[in-house]
Amino acid sequence: MAATLCGRLLPKAGWLPLTQSVRHGSKAVTRHRKPVHFLKQKLLAVTEYIPPTPAAPPAALAPRVRKIEEESTLAVLLRKDLEKLFKECKMIAVVQNNAINAEDLLQLKHKLKRHNISIKFFPNQVARSFLNNSIYSNMLPLFVGQTVIFVSKEPKVKEMLQALRHSPQMVLLGACIENTLLSYQGILKFSKLPSMTTIHGELVGGLTLMTSQTVSMLRHHPAHLSALLQQYVKQQGSGDATNAVTNKDASTVQEAAA
């Protein structure tokens, strides 16, 4: 019986049913939203809630207090020394120190000391604090890195350049000579100028020559006039003598004729 039921219920191989159920998918219901009227859009835009901006915390509104570092006593003393150097010395040269050793630096000091040129060391911070409030503020760009200062009471530029030729580690950046800021090229041109002694000698020689020429010109006219007068007197004397001889000869001839 079970075999009979299985044979009836189970489809045979290669058998197709007379009717087949096909399921058609239903269309999805899509409800399109109507556009909002522009008056309603305006009303919504006007009545839209705008939350207030959050207030800044009290710590953010408080001003930051900057700590002002007081200048040390050593820096004040160094700045006073630097100011004194600028007042007393006519030549102040800024030189960059490119890791010169102690022995070469000592030899350079001895060479410069022969010409009364000294080497001074000042921190850049002290130099900048002094130059900011002085008439030498244009020298601020020179004080960058490791720098030293060559000072002299007289502008001995030629001697300084001769001493620096043997020290390539020391590079001359610029100088203030007689209250005039000069670059390296300006220093080279200044060194080619004659010394003050030579200029004074040439000036005195020129003035002496001019005075001697003036005196000779003033004396020339009276001397020439006196020479002319002497020549005139001589000519007058010779003329009188000639006339006297002529008159004497004429009288002798007349007596002989009589």
Short mmCIF file of C-alpha atoms in Angstrom, two decimals:
data_model
loop_
_atom_site.label_atom_id
_atom_site.label_comp_id
_atom_site.label_asym_id
_atom_site.label_seq_id
_atom_site.Cartn_x
_atom_site.Cartn_y
_atom_site.Cartn_z
CA MET A 1 0.00 0.00 0.00
CA ALA A 2 2.77 2.34 0.83
CA ALA A 3 4.31 1.59 -2.49
CA THR A 4 1.06 2.34 -4.22
CA LEU A 5 0.71 5.71 -2.47
CA CYS A 6 4.30 6.65 -3.22
CA GLY A 7 3.82 5.72 -6.83
CA ARG A 8 0.73 7.91 -7.12
CA LEU A 9 2.04 10.94 -5.17
CA LEU A 10 5.56 11.18 -6.46
CA PRO A 11 5.84 12.47 -10.04
CA LYS A 12 7.22 10.23 -12.61
CA ALA A 13 10.46 10.95 -14.36
CA GLY A 14 9.96 13.17 -17.39
CA TRP A 15 6.44 14.05 -16.45
CA LEU A 16 5.33 17.67 -16.43
CA PRO A 17 2.21 18.97 -14.65
CA LEU A 18 -0.60 20.29 -16.77
CA THR A 19 -0.82 23.60 -14.88
CA GLN A 20 1.95 25.62 -13.29
CA SER A 21 1.45 28.45 -10.81
CA VAL A 22 3.42 31.57 -11.69
CA ARG A 23 3.79 34.28 -9.02
CA HIS A 24 3.76 37.82 -10.32
CA GLY A 25 5.50 40.44 -8.18
CA SER A 26 3.24 43.30 -7.22
CA LYS A 27 4.34 46.88 -7.89
CA ALA A 28 5.81 48.77 -4.93
CA VAL A 29 3.65 51.58 -3.75
CA THR A 30 5.70 54.80 -3.96
CA ARG A 31 4.05 57.82 -2.53
CA HIS A 32 5.72 60.96 -3.83
CA ARG A 33 5.75 63.77 -1.33
CA LYS A 34 4.24 66.92 -2.59
CA PRO A 35 6.56 69.93 -2.68
CA VAL A 36 6.07 72.32 0.19
CA HIS A 37 4.55 75.62 -0.76
CA PHE A 38 7.07 78.43 -0.91
CA LEU A 39 5.17 80.48 1.66
CA LYS A 40 5.37 77.57 4.04
CA GLN A 41 9.09 77.25 3.26
CA LYS A 42 9.56 80.92 4.14
CA LEU A 43 7.63 80.49 7.35
CA LEU A 44 9.69 77.43 8.30
CA ALA A 45 12.93 79.25 7.52
CA VAL A 46 11.88 82.27 9.61
CA THR A 47 10.70 80.19 12.54
CA GLU A 48 13.66 77.79 12.50
CA TYR A 49 15.29 77.48 15.88
CA ILE A 50 18.85 78.77 16.00
CA PRO A 51 20.62 77.67 19.14
CA PRO A 52 22.80 80.33 20.83
CA THR A 53 26.56 80.06 20.56
CA PRO A 54 28.10 78.61 23.67
CA ALA A 55 29.81 81.16 25.87
CA ALA A 56 33.59 81.08 26.11
CA PRO A 57 35.01 79.70 29.30
CA PRO A 58 36.27 82.31 31.77
CA ALA A 59 39.85 81.08 31.41
CA ALA A 60 39.82 81.92 27.72
CA LEU A 61 38.66 85.52 28.29
CA ALA A 62 41.31 86.33 30.87
CA PRO A 63 44.37 88.06 29.29
CA ARG A 64 47.59 86.17 29.32
CA VAL A 65 50.16 87.69 31.60
CA ARG A 66 53.59 87.68 30.02
CA LYS A 67 56.44 87.33 32.35
CA ILE A 68 58.94 90.15 31.86
CA GLU A 69 62.43 88.91 32.53
CA GLU A 70 64.50 91.47 34.35
CA GLU A 71 67.92 92.14 32.92
CA SER A 72 70.73 90.78 35.00
CA THR A 73 73.31 92.99 36.63
CA LEU A 74 76.07 91.52 34.49
CA ALA A 75 74.16 92.38 31.30
CA VAL A 76 73.70 95.97 32.52
CA LEU A 77 77.44 96.32 33.17
CA LEU A 78 78.32 94.86 29.77
CA ARG A 79 75.91 97.21 28.04
CA LYS A 80 77.48 100.20 29.80
CA ASP A 81 80.94 99.05 28.72
CA LEU A 82 79.73 98.68 25.14
CA GLU A 83 78.20 102.15 25.20
CA LYS A 84 81.48 103.58 26.50
CA LEU A 85 83.39 101.87 23.66
CA PHE A 86 81.08 103.38 21.04
CA LYS A 87 81.62 106.84 22.52
CA GLU A 88 85.41 106.67 22.86
CA CYS A 89 86.48 104.64 19.81
CA LYS A 90 86.42 105.91 16.23
CA MET A 91 86.69 102.43 14.68
CA ILE A 92 84.40 99.57 15.70
CA ALA A 93 84.55 96.53 13.42
CA VAL A 94 82.31 93.44 13.68
CA VAL A 95 84.07 90.16 12.85
CA GLN A 96 82.55 86.67 12.64
CA ASN A 97 84.43 84.02 14.59
CA ASN A 98 84.45 80.71 12.69
CA ALA A 99 85.93 78.44 15.37
CA ILE A 100 89.40 79.93 15.62
CA ASN A 101 91.65 78.08 18.06
CA ALA A 102 93.17 79.68 21.13
CA GLU A 103 96.73 79.85 19.73
CA ASP A 104 95.71 81.65 16.53
CA LEU A 105 93.50 84.00 18.50
CA LEU A 106 96.39 84.87 20.82
CA GLN A 107 98.68 85.62 17.85
CA LEU A 108 96.00 87.80 16.29
CA LYS A 109 95.63 89.71 19.56
CA HIS A 110 99.39 90.40 19.64
CA LYS A 111 99.39 91.61 16.00
CA LEU A 112 96.50 93.96 16.63
CA LYS A 113 97.89 95.17 19.95
CA ARG A 114 100.95 96.57 18.14
CA HIS A 115 98.63 99.05 16.43
CA ASN A 116 96.53 99.75 19.56
CA ILE A 117 93.60 97.64 18.33
CA SER A 118 91.76 95.56 20.94
CA ILE A 119 89.44 92.54 20.65
CA LYS A 120 86.28 92.65 22.74
CA PHE A 121 83.75 89.87 23.37
CA PHE A 122 80.10 90.78 24.02
CA PRO A 123 77.02 88.52 23.90
CA ASN A 124 74.71 89.23 20.98
CA GLN A 125 71.81 89.78 23.37
CA VAL A 126 73.67 92.61 25.12
CA ALA A 127 74.76 94.15 21.81
CA ARG A 128 71.21 94.04 20.45
CA SER A 129 69.71 95.57 23.59
CA PHE A 130 72.15 98.50 23.28
CA LEU A 131 71.81 98.98 19.52
CA ASN A 132 68.00 98.95 19.55
CA ASN A 133 67.85 102.28 21.38
CA SER A 134 70.88 104.00 19.84
CA ILE A 135 71.88 105.75 16.63
CA TYR A 136 73.80 102.62 15.59
CA SER A 137 70.65 100.51 15.08
CA ASN A 138 71.67 99.78 11.46
CA MET A 139 74.41 97.50 12.82
CA LEU A 140 71.88 95.01 14.21
CA PRO A 141 72.06 92.60 11.21
CA LEU A 142 75.81 92.18 11.80
CA PHE A 143 75.39 90.57 15.24
CA VAL A 144 74.33 87.08 14.17
CA GLY A 145 76.14 83.97 15.39
CA GLN A 146 79.53 84.09 17.07
CA THR A 147 80.87 87.62 16.66
CA VAL A 148 83.70 89.64 18.16
CA ILE A 149 84.42 93.38 18.04
CA PHE A 150 87.67 95.09 17.03
CA VAL A 151 87.92 98.56 18.56
CA SER A 152 90.47 101.33 18.19
CA LYS A 153 90.54 104.98 19.15
CA GLU A 154 91.94 105.84 15.71
CA PRO A 155 90.69 104.46 12.37
CA LYS A 156 93.56 102.06 11.62
CA VAL A 157 91.83 100.11 8.87
CA LYS A 158 94.89 99.18 6.84
CA GLU A 159 96.65 97.62 9.83
CA MET A 160 93.52 95.65 10.76
CA LEU A 161 93.17 94.22 7.25
CA GLN A 162 96.83 93.21 7.18
CA ALA A 163 96.40 91.33 10.47
CA LEU A 164 93.25 89.56 9.27
CA ARG A 165 94.94 88.25 6.11
CA HIS A 166 96.70 85.56 8.15
CA SER A 167 93.50 84.54 10.02
CA PRO A 168 90.96 83.12 7.54
CA GLN A 169 88.71 81.98 10.41
CA MET A 170 87.92 85.60 11.23
CA VAL A 171 85.61 87.13 8.60
CA LEU A 172 85.12 90.89 8.57
CA LEU A 173 81.41 91.74 8.27
CA GLY A 174 81.31 95.52 8.57
CA ALA A 175 82.48 98.44 10.65
CA CYS A 176 81.47 101.80 12.03
CA ILE A 177 84.29 104.26 11.31
CA GLU A 178 83.87 107.81 12.57
CA ASN A 179 80.09 107.37 12.95
CA THR A 180 79.78 106.01 9.40
CA LEU A 181 78.57 102.46 8.76
CA LEU A 182 80.68 100.72 6.10
CA SER A 183 80.40 97.32 4.45
CA TYR A 184 83.39 95.12 3.62
CA GLN A 185 83.82 96.79 0.22
CA GLY A 186 83.56 100.21 1.82
CA ILE A 187 86.26 99.25 4.33
CA LEU A 188 88.58 98.18 1.49
CA LYS A 189 88.06 101.52 -0.26
CA PHE A 190 88.62 103.41 3.00
CA SER A 191 91.93 101.60 3.55
CA LYS A 192 93.22 102.91 0.20
CA LEU A 193 92.80 106.53 1.27
CA PRO A 194 95.97 108.39 2.36
CA SER A 195 96.60 108.92 6.04
CA MET A 196 95.76 112.13 7.85
CA THR A 197 99.45 113.03 8.20
CA THR A 198 99.90 112.83 4.43
CA ILE A 199 96.78 114.89 3.83
CA HIS A 200 97.92 117.52 6.36
CA GLY A 201 101.34 117.73 4.68
CA GLU A 202 99.79 118.12 1.24
CA LEU A 203 97.40 120.76 2.57
CA VAL A 204 100.18 122.73 4.26
CA GLY A 205 102.34 122.49 1.12
CA GLY A 206 99.48 123.74 -1.04
CA LEU A 207 98.74 126.62 1.29
CA THR A 208 102.44 127.56 1.47
CA LEU A 209 102.70 127.53 -2.32
CA MET A 210 99.63 129.71 -2.65
CA THR A 211 100.90 132.24 -0.10
CA SER A 212 104.32 132.38 -1.77
CA GLN A 213 102.69 132.96 -5.14
CA THR A 214 100.50 135.67 -3.64
CA VAL A 215 103.51 137.43 -2.10
CA SER A 216 105.46 137.19 -5.36
CA MET A 217 102.52 138.62 -7.28
CA LEU A 218 102.16 141.48 -4.80
CA ARG A 219 105.87 142.24 -5.02
CA HIS A 220 106.00 141.91 -8.78
CA HIS A 221 104.26 145.19 -9.64
CA PRO A 222 106.27 147.51 -7.31
CA ALA A 223 109.52 145.88 -8.42
CA HIS A 224 108.54 146.22 -12.07
CA LEU A 225 107.52 149.85 -11.49
CA SER A 226 110.80 150.67 -9.76
CA ALA A 227 112.74 149.04 -12.59
CA LEU A 228 110.83 151.09 -15.12
CA LEU A 229 111.48 154.28 -13.16
CA GLN A 230 115.19 153.50 -12.88
CA GLN A 231 115.32 152.87 -16.62
CA TYR A 232 113.52 156.14 -17.22
CA VAL A 233 115.94 158.04 -14.99
CA LYS A 234 118.89 156.51 -16.77
CA GLN A 235 117.40 157.42 -20.13
CA GLN A 236 116.79 160.98 -18.94
CA GLY A 237 120.35 161.28 -17.64
CA SER A 238 121.84 159.99 -20.87
CA GLY A 239 119.60 162.39 -22.86
CA ASP A 240 120.74 165.47 -20.85
CA ALA A 241 124.37 164.51 -21.31
CA THR A 242 123.87 164.14 -25.06
CA ASN A 243 122.18 167.54 -25.30
CA ALA A 244 124.99 169.20 -23.33
CA VAL A 245 127.63 167.73 -25.63
CA THR A 246 125.65 168.78 -28.68
CA ASN A 247 125.27 172.36 -27.42
CA LYS A 248 129.01 172.57 -26.62
CA ASP A 249 129.94 171.36 -30.08
CA ALA A 250 127.56 173.88 -31.68
CA SER A 251 129.07 176.80 -29.72
CA THR A 252 132.59 175.72 -30.67
CA VAL A 253 131.62 175.64 -34.33
CA GLN A 254 130.09 179.11 -34.13
CA GLU A 255 133.23 180.58 -32.49
CA ALA A 256 135.42 179.04 -35.16
CA ALA A 257 133.25 180.54 -37.90
CA ALA A 258 133.46 184.00 -36.38
#
